[in-house]
Amino acid sequence: MNVPEIYADMVFNDKVMRERLPKDIYKAVRKTSKNGTHLELDVANTVAAVMKEWAIERGATHFTHWFQPMTGLTAEKHDSFISPTEDGSVIMEFSGKELVKGEPDASSFPSGGLRATFEARGYTAWDPSSPAFVKDGTLYIPTAFCSYGGEALDKKTPLLRSMEALSDSAVKVLHLLGDEEVTHVDTTVGSEQEYFLIDKDLYMKRKDLVLTGRTLLGAPAPKGQEMEDHYFGVLKPQVSEYMHELDKELWELGVPAKTKHNEVAPAQHELAPVFETANVAVDHNQLTMEVMKKVANKFGYACLLHEKPFEGINGSGKHNNWSIVTNTGVNLLDPGKNPAENTRFLVFLMAVIAAVDEAQELLRISVASAGNDHRLGGNEAPPAIISIFVGDELEKVLISVEKGTSLEDSAKTKMNIGAHVLPHITKDKTDRNRTSPFAFTGNKFEFRMPGSSLSVANPNIVLNTAVAEQLDLIFAKIKDVPADKLDEELHKVLRDTLVAHKRILFNGNGYTDEWVEEAERRGLANLASLPDAVPYFIDPKSIELFTKHGIFTEDELYSRYEILLENYAKTIHIEALTLMEMVRKDFTTGLVRYMKDITTEALKKRDLLPYSKCSYEAQILQTLDETSEEIVRAMDQLAEDTAKAEEIEDVLEQAKYYHETILAEMDELRGWTDRAEAIIPDEYLPYPTYEAMLFSLR
Ligand code: ADP
Ligand code: MG
């Protein structure tokens, strides 16, 4: 495979535009994608014509406006290029209007009450900052999705707004610090994607996996991940072929897939891309998830992206690596090599520290989902408490900033920590704290709470906005300070910020009970579930933050609040129904058949050996009989309460009921069926066991 040749072959990127578009048109498009302005119709017409020709060469017959509604998935509706002519044949057409704007019937997408049904139409608008591409015979045009009133109905619009907000705030601060050349900053994101592969035939036999993405019952296999023999293990031959094909298809789509390896749990893997601008990285992560599933099918696998497909086995996350880069190419979270660079670094570092402290609830909400809640606080994922890990070296620097004391650098020279005389801070990649939800890793922050199936738009919207806010606060404090006092004043601002927010810093083990207690003493939020967290989304502080920076209007916030809660309730509702159906139809059938067979065998044995007590058979029968009584009881309870849940009108109350009552009852029911499953032979169950699913990859 000639990688440079196939790389981005299916992408209408800058290179293609430069080659194919007339010069003035190319310049106009560049300007649009940089400034977010509108494209003139004649320019759009030319771009559309060129794009169509290019796409047809790559086998495209259709185009689609590709968008990210608030389902968290992507949406697409395909239109062909054909236009019938009078002589009964067709020509292929694609106009500028079709490129820049679409009008999908949007009434079936969640809007949280934003879009009254009488004006069900929404519109999609081309986002030229994320390149169009051809996939499976269709030209995909990345778009933003809004209501006719202009409210955002998607994840891209607020993400783009938040990137702009951060850029504006960062540029102001940089100019004050003397970086006059910078006119724009971008947020960069690299999202590491974890996933499971299991045999597709086995997958199809499990209603829970097919309908809900996770196993709702199933006794643990005798072996789990305790041997730690899977992490970075040798790739199984067919898995390796799968990853190879996955890389190839992603590369063709211009997704910079870089690293692949086995993860901690059996049958679990990871793919990490090279980082890109946040907006493109989010689109590419959505594409990655899609292509992962598609390629899995080719190889007879099912790709599981749920956060917790298997009880007792590590779930899957998606680490969001995040930094800020200037249009002059400087990574603002890189400690730098000289004192001035160090100062700039410290300003941005402190803004992030303060932002994460101030927005801890919002960050928690940004990764909340029914699936991810199973993972956060489990033993494999960071706890639901947000804290920042900075590492030993940086901690020493921060202590010096706070105390105003001197610090020895690696060359043992003493330095005063004035803003302009900071020690050279080296990148430290070795000292990693895997238990921290938000870790500084040398020149970026790694947010480890996002779940594997979530769009990374949300965490980045919150991060960008919260950091913009803190940069504004710093700017306000130093903007009128005379140049000769700037260093001194800056140092004071940094120290004050640190003192106010240092409770968020924690270098220790985040998985311990001591940390939970300590975090409570520090006043940090510990929001275990989505219904616990989501009310913070619409509290006055959050409304103030998001509206001030133009990220969400108050209406948009309320709509998202409702959608989050509704989605949560619906997910658990479907899970409860699926669990009951599986127990009733699949599990109980197996159970009854096994009990009948044992009884028949025992009676036969009695005929032959009248003196036998049939102790073994009797014991199994008794256990299963007792368990089945409990199963019936637990099922009745769950059925009754699931019906009750549906009647609750208030969305928050309903979500809480699902969390506190329904999930707990599902767990109880599962406890009983799992206990029985452990003694029923596999062949009696119509669905595969944990052992079969987790240890059968070739
Ligand atoms: P790991 O966390 O698995 O040890 P790395 O830290 O090497 O792996 O990188 C993880 C991810 O961080 C990669 O996707 C990489 O592209 C991304 N990354 C590296 N630098 C940046 C940056 N400046 N901004 C955003 N993401 C980055
Ligand atoms: Mg990582």
XYZ file of C-alpha atoms and ligand atoms in Angstrom:
726
model
C 0.000 0.000 0.000
C 1.372 3.383 -1.018
C 0.120 5.404 1.920
C 0.959 8.925 0.721
C -0.836 8.081 -2.535
C -4.063 6.845 -0.977
C -4.040 9.300 1.925
C -7.008 11.674 1.686
C -7.699 10.470 -1.847
C -11.405 10.770 -1.045
C -11.142 14.232 0.493
C -11.888 17.555 -1.151
C -9.211 19.264 0.880
C -7.158 22.388 0.505
C -4.735 20.705 -1.883
C -7.520 19.641 -4.247
C -9.132 23.062 -4.106
C -5.875 24.782 -4.882
C -5.309 22.500 -7.841
C -8.804 22.589 -9.254
C -10.426 25.902 -8.403
C -9.748 29.138 -10.308
C -7.389 31.262 -8.186
C -9.868 33.956 -7.178
C -12.494 31.354 -6.269
C -9.966 29.424 -4.209
C -9.066 32.594 -2.328
C -12.719 33.363 -1.645
C -13.289 29.879 -0.209
C -10.204 30.137 1.983
C -11.430 33.447 3.310
C -14.852 32.019 4.042
C -13.530 29.039 5.929
C -11.234 31.267 7.971
C -13.693 34.022 8.802
C -16.920 32.072 8.745
C -18.439 34.521 6.270
C -20.940 33.679 3.539
C -19.947 32.543 0.120
C -21.275 34.570 -2.827
C -23.617 32.512 -4.965
C -21.473 32.630 -8.117
C -18.460 31.474 -6.104
C -20.535 28.691 -4.562
C -21.722 27.641 -8.026
C -18.178 27.258 -9.284
C -17.071 25.357 -6.188
C -20.097 23.067 -6.456
C -19.401 22.293 -10.114
C -15.760 21.471 -9.424
C -16.642 19.461 -6.357
C -19.201 17.455 -8.310
C -16.738 16.613 -11.099
C -14.165 15.569 -8.527
C -16.702 13.447 -6.624
C -18.005 11.734 -9.760
C -14.444 10.719 -10.616
C -14.472 8.927 -7.252
C -17.666 7.061 -7.963
C -20.132 9.441 -6.333
C -23.701 9.478 -7.627
C -25.204 11.297 -4.631
C -24.453 14.102 -2.226
C -25.516 14.585 1.364
C -25.416 17.311 3.973
C -23.795 15.509 6.866
C -24.696 16.861 10.300
C -24.615 16.024 13.983
C -28.016 16.392 15.599
C -28.365 16.140 19.328
C -28.804 12.381 19.193
C -25.006 12.320 19.396
C -24.910 10.421 16.107
C -24.524 11.751 12.602
C -27.373 12.206 10.170
C -27.460 12.115 6.387
C -30.036 12.166 3.616
C -28.762 11.325 0.164
C -29.808 13.150 -3.022
C -28.584 12.052 -6.391
C -26.961 14.463 -8.827
C -29.333 13.420 -11.599
C -31.456 15.884 -13.458
C -33.696 14.443 -16.226
C -33.536 16.124 -19.636
C -36.197 16.449 -22.292
C -34.829 13.658 -24.433
C -35.367 11.153 -21.621
C -31.766 10.967 -20.427
C -30.147 12.624 -17.416
C -27.316 14.986 -16.674
C -25.474 15.263 -13.391
C -26.095 18.543 -11.598
C -25.042 20.137 -8.342
C -25.604 23.819 -7.682
C -24.004 26.294 -5.332
C -27.287 26.566 -3.505
C -27.339 22.822 -2.906
C -23.786 23.002 -1.602
C -24.243 25.772 0.924
C -27.708 25.094 2.253
C -30.019 22.141 2.792
C -33.490 21.909 4.231
C -34.018 18.512 5.764
C -37.368 17.825 7.384
C -36.112 18.080 10.902
C -39.219 17.281 12.866
C -37.954 13.893 13.971
C -34.688 15.082 15.467
C -34.563 15.999 19.133
C -34.950 19.731 19.654
C -35.977 19.899 23.308
C -38.963 22.016 22.365
C -36.967 24.535 20.330
C -38.693 23.857 17.082
C -42.459 24.017 17.100
C -43.886 21.284 14.886
C -45.629 23.773 12.617
C -42.238 24.978 11.518
C -40.594 21.619 11.502
C -38.027 22.560 8.926
C -34.486 23.097 9.974
C -31.641 23.957 7.691
C -28.116 22.729 7.237
C -25.308 25.100 6.299
C -21.989 24.095 4.771
C -19.038 24.242 7.169
C -16.118 24.901 4.825
C -13.633 24.535 7.693
C -14.163 20.766 7.636
C -13.420 19.198 4.252
C -16.025 17.380 2.171
C -15.318 13.755 1.258
C -16.611 10.832 -0.789
C -17.695 7.696 1.039
C -19.581 4.737 -0.408
C -20.595 6.555 -3.567
C -21.800 9.728 -1.872
C -20.280 13.188 -1.553
C -20.433 14.129 2.143
C -20.628 17.827 2.959
C -20.046 18.621 6.639
C -22.742 21.021 7.787
C -24.129 22.824 10.805
C -27.794 22.226 11.636
C -30.067 25.032 12.859
C -33.737 25.793 13.257
C -35.341 28.485 11.138
C -35.223 30.752 14.146
C -31.438 30.342 14.084
C -31.139 28.171 17.197
C -28.476 25.502 17.068
C -29.910 21.999 16.781
C -26.576 20.255 16.594
C -23.179 19.843 18.200
C -21.090 21.534 15.559
C -22.570 25.022 15.837
C -21.785 25.561 19.535
C -18.371 23.959 19.042
C -17.499 26.463 16.321
C -18.841 29.275 18.483
C -16.705 28.129 21.423
C -13.573 27.946 19.287
C -14.186 31.531 18.204
C -14.777 32.661 21.779
C -11.553 31.090 22.951
C -9.688 32.571 20.023
C -10.914 36.097 20.749
C -10.023 35.872 24.432
C -6.640 34.269 23.831
C -5.608 36.793 21.177
C -6.340 39.714 23.512
C -4.177 38.217 26.242
C -1.384 37.337 23.822
C -1.278 40.887 22.481
C -0.895 42.203 26.008
C 1.935 39.757 26.579
C 3.679 41.127 23.503
C 2.712 38.467 20.934
C 1.429 41.002 18.429
C 1.559 38.745 15.392
C -1.068 36.324 16.578
C -4.461 36.968 15.026
C -6.189 33.712 15.747
C -5.867 30.582 17.865
C -7.346 27.153 17.254
C -8.108 24.409 19.702
C -6.484 21.122 18.814
C -7.947 17.754 19.704
C -6.730 14.181 19.459
C -9.288 11.655 20.630
C -8.120 8.161 21.447
C -10.919 5.729 20.671
C -11.424 2.461 22.543
C -13.643 -0.339 21.222
C -14.458 -4.012 21.526
C -14.620 -6.533 18.722
C -16.704 -9.671 19.081
C -17.875 -12.327 16.677
C -20.843 -11.018 14.694
C -22.796 -14.303 14.885
C -22.525 -14.258 18.659
C -23.528 -10.611 18.720
C -26.650 -11.274 16.653
C -27.802 -13.838 19.192
C -27.862 -11.275 21.991
C -30.901 -9.006 21.985
C -29.283 -6.841 24.640
C -26.252 -6.081 22.493
C -28.301 -5.550 19.363
C -30.881 -3.290 21.024
C -28.931 -1.531 23.768
C -25.246 -1.972 22.984
C -24.464 -3.610 26.310
C -25.054 -6.988 27.932
C -27.888 -6.732 30.429
C -27.306 -10.165 31.886
C -24.541 -12.750 31.800
C -22.451 -14.487 34.419
C -18.744 -13.606 34.428
C -16.348 -15.900 32.597
C -13.883 -17.825 34.803
C -11.216 -15.560 33.366
C -11.495 -11.805 32.999
C -8.700 -9.270 32.629
C -6.890 -10.145 35.872
C -3.896 -11.717 34.126
C -3.212 -8.399 32.406
C -2.203 -10.367 29.357
C -4.152 -8.394 26.780
C -2.815 -4.837 27.163
C -0.368 -4.155 24.317
C -0.476 -7.923 23.610
C 0.309 -9.476 20.239
C -2.527 -8.747 17.814
C -4.509 -11.823 16.750
C -4.024 -12.381 13.004
C -7.554 -11.510 11.955
C -7.760 -8.572 14.351
C -4.551 -7.321 12.821
C -6.063 -7.592 9.348
C -9.094 -5.699 10.586
C -6.961 -2.876 11.951
C -5.010 -2.739 8.736
C -8.146 -2.360 6.649
C -9.531 0.170 9.138
C -6.386 2.290 8.840
C -6.555 2.117 5.067
C -10.174 3.228 4.873
C -9.592 6.005 7.390
C -6.507 7.230 5.568
C -8.433 7.422 2.307
C -10.909 9.645 4.127
C -8.077 11.817 5.413
C -8.435 10.652 9.009
C -4.890 10.542 10.415
C -5.101 7.182 12.221
C -1.770 6.753 13.952
C -1.611 4.281 16.838
C -3.339 0.952 17.377
C -3.040 -1.601 20.129
C -4.823 -4.114 22.325
C -6.359 -2.602 25.436
C -6.652 -3.911 28.992
C -9.840 -5.969 28.649
C -10.001 -9.098 26.506
C -11.258 -8.265 22.980
C -10.718 -4.536 23.646
C -8.625 -2.324 21.366
C -7.693 1.299 20.806
C -7.048 3.621 17.910
C -5.474 7.048 18.325
C -5.244 9.650 15.552
C -2.822 12.507 15.113
C -4.459 15.605 16.571
C -6.255 18.159 14.400
C -8.279 21.347 14.746
C -11.104 20.581 17.189
C -13.862 20.923 14.635
C -12.224 18.571 12.149
C -11.166 16.196 14.935
C -14.766 15.895 16.097
C -15.971 15.157 12.562
C -13.168 12.675 12.095
C -13.929 10.918 15.336
C -17.533 10.457 14.217
C -16.246 9.056 10.936
C -13.822 6.786 12.774
C -16.618 5.249 14.821
C -18.683 4.680 11.698
C -15.855 3.135 9.718
C -14.902 0.936 12.694
C -18.377 -0.589 12.614
C -18.492 -0.911 8.853
C -15.117 -2.611 8.538
C -15.991 -4.910 11.458
C -18.886 -6.265 9.407
C -16.544 -7.165 6.565
C -14.506 -9.297 8.931
C -17.422 -11.019 10.633
C -17.062 -8.889 13.758
C -19.369 -6.551 15.594
C -17.632 -3.430 16.870
C -18.963 -2.387 20.278
C -18.633 1.282 21.130
C -20.766 1.247 24.275
C -19.034 2.510 27.426
C -19.744 -0.641 29.391
C -20.609 -3.610 27.204
C -19.598 -6.205 29.793
C -20.133 -6.188 33.547
C -16.950 -6.733 35.544
C -14.709 -5.990 32.561
C -13.188 -2.578 31.795
C -15.414 -0.303 29.802
C -14.351 1.893 26.894
C -13.493 5.565 26.928
C -12.272 8.205 24.571
C -9.452 10.350 25.904
C -9.807 13.913 24.722
C -6.335 15.391 24.250
C -6.684 19.140 24.050
C -4.443 22.109 23.463
C -4.418 25.590 21.946
C -2.294 26.578 18.973
C -1.742 30.049 17.494
C -1.976 30.850 13.800
C 1.793 31.325 14.020
C 2.127 27.674 14.986
C 2.841 27.973 18.707
C 1.347 25.436 21.114
C 0.315 27.600 24.061
C 0.457 24.678 26.481
C 4.052 23.944 25.644
C 6.195 25.094 28.568
C 8.683 26.625 26.164
C 12.377 27.201 26.293
C 12.872 30.708 27.600
C 11.376 32.833 30.375
C 8.977 34.747 28.107
C 7.592 31.507 26.688
C 7.363 30.169 30.227
C 5.292 33.167 31.264
C 2.882 32.718 28.402
C 2.647 29.050 29.287
C 1.910 29.822 32.934
C -0.832 32.277 32.011
C -2.587 29.702 29.858
C -1.959 26.911 32.333
C -3.486 28.973 35.107
C -6.473 29.826 32.929
C -7.042 26.101 32.365
C -6.677 25.286 36.062
C -9.171 27.984 37.008
C -11.510 26.998 34.175
C -11.613 23.342 35.161
C -12.262 24.281 38.776
C -15.011 26.751 37.890
C -16.621 24.491 35.292
C -16.195 21.133 37.002
C -19.932 20.431 36.990
C -20.212 21.385 33.334
C -17.306 19.162 32.383
C -18.960 16.305 34.225
C -22.199 16.969 32.350
C -20.348 17.114 29.047
C -19.520 13.408 29.396
C -22.730 12.271 31.090
C -24.781 9.543 29.461
C -26.606 6.440 30.610
C -23.732 4.381 29.227
C -20.825 6.426 30.554
C -22.293 6.594 34.058
C -21.568 2.858 34.382
C -17.955 3.576 33.792
C -17.144 6.715 35.746
C -16.170 5.776 39.244
C -15.674 2.156 38.266
C -12.219 0.778 38.796
C -11.002 1.290 35.303
C -12.070 4.853 34.678
C -11.482 8.130 36.444
C -13.925 8.844 39.251
C -16.862 11.169 38.733
C -14.890 13.838 40.638
C -12.985 16.261 38.420
C -9.431 17.057 39.423
C -6.244 17.998 37.604
C -2.973 16.119 37.603
C 0.033 18.299 36.802
C 2.906 16.015 37.744
C 5.727 16.568 40.222
C 7.824 18.939 38.212
C 5.069 21.334 37.372
C 3.781 21.121 40.906
C 7.116 22.430 42.149
C 6.820 25.335 39.753
C 3.315 26.083 40.976
C 4.421 26.006 44.604
C 7.095 28.569 43.745
C 4.536 30.742 42.009
C 2.330 30.599 45.058
C 5.013 31.193 47.650
C 7.079 33.581 45.594
C 10.090 31.480 46.514
C 13.001 30.540 44.341
C 13.233 27.253 42.572
C 16.200 25.198 41.573
C 16.122 24.104 37.988
C 17.713 20.925 36.726
C 21.068 22.664 36.450
C 20.766 23.510 40.159
C 20.778 27.228 39.528
C 18.501 29.182 41.792
C 15.985 31.456 40.200
C 13.477 33.875 41.460
C 9.975 33.217 40.318
C 9.130 36.570 38.932
C 6.945 36.327 35.934
C 9.894 36.708 33.601
C 12.345 34.442 35.355
C 10.960 31.005 35.364
C 12.901 27.801 35.230
C 12.942 25.931 32.006
C 10.134 23.450 32.327
C 10.877 20.227 30.580
C 8.253 18.011 29.060
C 7.627 15.120 31.366
C 6.066 12.193 29.598
C 7.003 9.474 32.042
C 5.203 10.576 35.153
C 1.698 9.578 34.175
C -1.168 9.287 36.536
C -3.723 7.093 34.842
C -6.272 7.627 37.582
C -6.605 11.350 36.971
C -9.586 12.549 34.951
C -7.741 15.611 33.668
C -4.007 15.267 33.276
C -1.299 17.543 31.969
C 0.779 15.389 29.626
C 3.703 17.541 28.590
C 2.159 19.974 26.131
C -1.575 19.281 26.273
C -4.271 18.227 28.671
C -5.827 14.823 28.483
C -9.452 14.650 29.618
C -10.105 10.996 30.312
C -13.766 10.998 31.262
C -15.453 11.003 27.842
C -17.143 7.726 26.990
C -16.316 5.712 23.907
C -19.575 6.379 22.065
C -19.918 10.087 22.849
C -19.250 12.889 20.444
C -16.239 14.822 21.715
C -17.945 18.068 20.742
C -19.473 18.575 24.188
C -16.346 18.392 26.359
C -14.538 20.719 23.985
C -17.398 23.225 23.963
C -17.200 23.398 27.756
C -13.416 23.525 27.887
C -13.114 26.236 25.259
C -15.790 28.385 26.845
C -14.551 28.014 30.401
C -10.967 28.810 29.402
C -12.119 31.820 27.361
C -13.875 33.120 30.464
C -10.757 32.789 32.614
C -8.574 34.442 29.996
C -11.032 37.344 29.967
C -10.717 37.649 33.737
C -6.941 37.676 33.545
C -7.076 40.189 30.703
C -9.339 42.509 32.691
C -6.875 42.501 35.570
C -3.804 43.370 33.535
C -5.053 45.394 30.590
C -4.503 48.813 32.192
C -1.255 48.021 33.936
C 1.697 50.151 32.714
C 4.361 48.152 30.861
C 6.991 48.527 33.575
C 4.627 47.062 36.159
C 3.281 44.266 33.988
C 5.601 41.502 35.196
C 4.933 42.213 38.788
C 1.179 42.494 38.348
C 1.041 39.391 36.185
C 2.823 37.437 38.843
C 0.303 38.588 41.392
C -2.615 37.635 39.152
C -1.133 34.192 38.576
C -0.600 33.685 42.280
C -4.104 34.838 43.193
C -5.628 32.592 40.546
C -3.647 29.646 41.792
C -4.590 30.229 45.407
C -8.248 30.527 44.474
C -8.302 27.325 42.437
C -5.608 25.022 43.737
C -8.188 22.739 45.354
C -8.705 21.234 41.895
C -5.070 20.027 41.745
C -4.527 16.450 42.835
C -1.547 14.273 41.979
C -2.527 11.198 44.013
C -4.496 8.066 43.263
C -8.004 9.038 42.176
C -9.388 5.537 42.681
C -9.130 5.497 46.472
C -11.834 6.131 49.064
C -9.498 8.611 50.767
C -9.644 10.811 47.682
C -13.429 10.790 47.694
C -13.365 12.039 51.291
C -10.599 14.512 50.623
C -12.415 15.877 47.571
C -15.511 16.407 49.652
C -13.490 18.364 52.220
C -12.160 20.506 49.379
C -15.689 21.180 48.196
C -15.243 19.470 44.822
C -18.327 18.110 43.106
C -18.881 14.355 43.047
C -21.753 13.844 40.646
C -22.232 10.131 40.296
C -24.991 10.089 37.719
C -26.416 12.133 34.872
C -29.543 13.185 36.804
C -27.308 14.377 39.668
C -25.216 16.473 37.292
C -27.551 17.874 34.676
C -29.352 20.502 36.819
C -26.063 22.450 36.914
C -26.437 22.957 33.181
C -29.254 25.441 33.676
C -28.181 27.100 36.900
C -27.617 30.882 36.738
C -23.824 30.555 36.678
C -23.925 28.289 33.656
C -26.465 30.410 31.801
C -24.329 33.472 32.471
C -21.175 31.767 31.188
C -22.644 30.345 27.997
C -24.747 33.342 27.024
C -21.964 35.819 27.748
C -19.645 34.068 25.310
C -22.398 33.507 22.757
C -22.176 29.722 22.890
C -25.752 28.872 23.860
C -28.797 31.035 24.309
C -30.881 30.360 27.370
C -33.415 28.528 25.189
C -30.696 26.383 23.688
C -29.465 25.456 27.169
C -32.928 24.443 28.320
C -33.472 22.419 25.187
C -30.215 20.550 25.695
C -31.038 19.983 29.335
C -34.325 18.348 28.359
C -32.780 16.262 25.626
C -30.103 14.920 27.958
C -32.667 13.861 30.521
C -35.112 12.455 27.994
C -32.404 10.515 26.284
C -31.249 9.097 29.582
C -34.753 7.998 30.575
C -35.440 6.484 27.156
C -32.183 4.560 27.182
C -32.865 2.956 30.541
C -36.469 2.304 29.580
C -35.389 0.364 26.511
C -32.820 -1.486 28.588
C -35.437 -2.515 31.143
C -37.811 -3.771 28.451
C -35.025 -5.631 26.690
C -33.856 -7.240 29.902
C -37.366 -8.411 30.746
C -37.900 -9.778 27.273
C -34.609 -11.669 27.377
C -35.338 -13.108 30.785
C -38.869 -14.059 29.857
C -38.263 -15.534 26.439
C -34.636 -16.573 26.301
C -33.384 -17.153 29.789
C -36.485 -18.731 31.313
C -36.913 -21.088 28.362
C -33.403 -22.380 28.949
C -33.927 -22.572 32.670
C -37.184 -24.500 32.435
C -35.787 -26.876 29.829
C -32.768 -27.629 31.993
C -34.905 -28.182 35.084
C -37.156 -30.498 33.097
C -34.216 -32.480 31.720
C -32.671 -32.848 35.153
C -35.972 -34.010 36.578
C -36.471 -36.507 33.773
C -32.935 -37.834 34.200
C -33.330 -38.094 37.956
C -36.576 -40.001 37.613
C -34.999 -42.365 35.079
C -32.124 -42.916 37.450
C -34.580 -43.652 40.254
C -36.160 -46.395 38.135
C -32.795 -47.968 37.593
C -31.326 -47.344 41.056
C -34.264 -47.093 43.484
C -31.922 -46.500 46.418
C -30.300 -43.374 44.865
C -30.956 -40.081 46.633
C -30.159 -38.161 43.442
C -28.452 -35.580 45.663
C -26.698 -33.787 42.848
C -29.801 -33.394 40.707
C -31.869 -32.451 43.732
C -29.438 -29.769 44.782
C -29.322 -28.159 41.369
C -33.074 -28.352 41.062
C -33.568 -26.788 44.430
C -31.186 -23.919 43.725
C -32.750 -23.251 40.351
C -36.235 -23.489 41.755
C -35.470 -21.038 44.539
C -33.751 -18.701 42.107
C -36.654 -18.810 39.705
C -38.987 -17.700 42.475
C -36.765 -14.657 42.993
C -36.599 -14.026 39.269
C -40.381 -13.983 39.004
C -40.628 -11.625 41.946
C -37.921 -9.284 40.628
C -39.466 -9.308 37.152
C -42.910 -8.399 38.457
C -41.441 -5.541 40.417
C -39.454 -4.245 37.479
C -42.451 -4.490 35.141
C -44.631 -2.607 37.574
C -42.109 0.165 38.194
C -41.156 0.552 34.543
C -44.813 1.242 33.823
C -44.819 3.762 36.682
C -41.708 5.469 35.329
C -43.425 6.196 32.047
C -46.141 8.123 33.845
C -43.775 10.612 35.516
C -44.140 13.971 33.797
C -41.228 16.008 35.080
C -38.130 15.089 33.056
C -35.691 15.429 35.943
C -37.831 13.477 38.341
C -38.323 10.799 35.741
C -34.596 10.474 35.060
C -33.936 10.224 38.783
C -36.529 7.484 39.092
C -34.864 5.538 36.292
C -31.518 5.958 37.985
C -32.529 5.160 41.537
C -35.299 2.617 41.065
C -35.228 1.032 37.622
C -31.455 0.579 37.329
C -31.326 -0.865 40.839
C -34.111 -3.310 40.054
C -32.452 -4.328 36.807
C -29.302 -5.055 38.783
C -31.237 -7.134 41.245
C -32.933 -9.178 38.554
C -29.632 -9.668 36.832
C -28.094 -10.844 40.097
C -30.553 -13.730 40.184
C -30.335 -14.729 36.532
C -26.534 -14.565 36.629
C -26.517 -16.831 39.646
C -28.662 -19.370 37.801
C -26.691 -18.954 34.574
C -23.541 -19.998 36.391
C -24.966 -23.528 36.847
C -26.935 -23.950 33.629
C -24.909 -25.619 30.848
C -24.173 -23.244 27.959
C -26.120 -25.245 25.394
C -29.385 -24.570 27.218
C -29.091 -20.827 26.730
C -30.132 -19.397 23.376
C -27.544 -16.639 23.658
C -23.753 -16.829 24.001
C -21.957 -16.509 27.346
C -19.340 -13.942 28.371
C -16.677 -16.560 27.838
C -17.723 -17.204 24.254
C -17.933 -13.501 23.419
C -14.716 -12.376 25.060
C -12.358 -15.206 24.270
C -13.252 -16.372 20.771
C -11.535 -13.766 18.601
C -9.294 -15.147 15.947
P -1.114 8.126 25.194
O -1.958 9.078 25.971
O -1.908 6.917 24.744
O 0.116 7.752 25.899
P 0.015 10.266 23.531
O 0.059 11.083 24.747
O 1.278 10.069 22.785
O -0.650 8.836 23.830
O -0.994 10.920 22.509
C -2.341 10.760 22.629
C -3.075 11.683 21.692
O -2.745 13.034 21.987
C -2.821 11.500 20.214
O -4.061 11.410 19.578
C -2.101 12.778 19.835
O -2.320 13.164 18.517
C -2.721 13.756 20.794
N -1.963 15.019 20.911
C -0.629 15.203 20.923
N -0.325 16.517 20.964
C -1.513 17.199 20.995
C -1.882 18.578 21.021
N -0.976 19.551 21.032
N -3.197 18.881 21.029
C -4.122 17.919 21.005
N -3.837 16.618 20.977
C -2.549 16.251 20.967
Mg -3.946 8.752 26.447
